[in-house]
Amino acid sequence: ADIIGGLAYTMGGRCSVGFSVTNAAGQPGFVTAGHCGTVWT
């Protein structure tokens, strides 16, 4: 799925994507509010 800023998702509550990111290994992800998920490195 495309990761687009502002899209809503549910992970124990309703949250939204802040903006998309890519880690050093090239894996896509996104930044969101701290209470909305788990930190992956």
XYZ file of N, CA and C in Angstrom:
123
model
N 0.839 -1.189 0.000
C 0.000 0.000 0.000
C 0.877 1.242 0.000
N 0.400 2.284 -0.607
C 1.114 3.551 -0.599
C 1.008 4.200 0.774
N 2.080 4.805 1.225
C 2.095 5.521 2.494
C 2.020 7.006 2.171
N 0.900 7.618 2.508
C 0.648 9.013 2.151
C 0.311 9.794 3.417
N 0.957 10.921 3.624
C 0.703 11.768 4.783
C -0.774 12.110 4.911
N -1.285 12.017 6.133
C -2.675 12.341 6.403
C -3.619 11.154 6.370
N -3.172 10.009 5.833
C -4.044 8.837 5.797
C -4.301 8.326 7.208
N -5.541 7.949 7.464
C -5.912 7.408 8.778
C -5.598 5.914 8.836
N -5.269 5.432 10.026
C -5.100 4.008 10.273
C -5.516 3.725 11.707
N -5.786 2.463 12.012
C -6.204 2.077 13.347
C -5.179 1.127 13.938
N -4.693 1.460 15.129
C -3.725 0.627 15.828
C -4.008 0.810 17.320
N -5.128 0.250 17.778
C -5.557 0.460 19.147
C -6.290 1.780 19.339
N -6.460 2.523 18.290
C -7.111 3.825 18.275
C -6.920 4.437 16.912
N -7.626 5.489 16.626
C -7.509 6.117 15.307
C -6.333 7.089 15.294
N -5.456 6.934 14.325
C -4.277 7.775 14.164
C -4.143 8.155 12.694
N -3.143 8.957 12.383
C -2.898 9.298 10.979
C -1.401 9.344 10.719
N -1.043 9.118 9.459
C 0.337 9.161 9.011
C 0.802 10.616 9.012
N 1.949 10.892 9.636
C 2.519 12.234 9.583
C 3.204 12.462 8.249
N 4.196 11.627 7.942
C 4.863 11.643 6.639
C 5.610 10.342 6.455
N 5.896 9.993 5.214
C 6.577 8.733 4.929
C 8.081 8.892 5.096
N 8.747 7.781 5.438
C 10.193 7.750 5.634
C 10.750 6.448 5.062
N 12.058 6.379 4.932
C 12.750 5.165 4.513
C 13.940 4.985 5.443
N 14.138 3.755 5.970
C 15.277 3.539 6.856
C 16.547 3.279 6.049
N 17.655 3.077 6.726
C 18.945 2.891 6.062
C 18.976 1.672 5.152
N 18.125 0.673 5.428
C 18.059 -0.534 4.605
C 17.099 -0.374 3.421
N 16.473 0.808 3.301
C 15.560 1.054 2.194
C 14.128 0.629 2.447
N 13.820 0.224 3.687
C 12.459 -0.206 4.013
C 11.569 1.006 4.283
N 10.366 1.029 3.694
C 9.471 2.172 3.899
C 8.789 2.115 5.257
N 8.405 3.260 5.756
C 7.679 3.373 7.005
C 7.049 4.741 7.074
N 6.614 5.142 8.266
C 6.046 6.476 8.414
C 6.212 6.976 9.833
N 6.167 8.275 9.977
C 6.255 8.939 11.269
C 4.847 9.335 11.671
N 4.526 9.140 12.948
C 3.213 9.489 13.476
C 3.385 9.920 14.926
N 2.312 10.247 15.591
C 2.374 10.635 17.004
C 2.872 9.463 17.852
N 3.577 9.756 18.922
C 4.175 8.729 19.767
C 3.189 7.765 20.389
N 1.963 8.179 20.652
C 0.981 7.311 21.288
C 0.299 6.382 20.289
N 0.657 6.475 19.022
C -0.062 5.750 17.968
C 0.571 4.435 17.550
N 1.684 4.040 18.090
C 2.264 2.789 17.628
C 3.541 2.431 18.353
N 4.349 1.615 17.720
C 5.593 1.106 18.269
C 6.747 1.629 17.441
N 7.847 1.952 18.075
C 9.029 2.425 17.372
C 9.736 1.231 16.740
N 10.045 1.314 15.458
C 10.784 0.286 14.730
C 12.060 0.923 14.227
N 13.166 0.237 14.379
C 14.436 0.773 13.899
C 15.060 -0.146 12.891
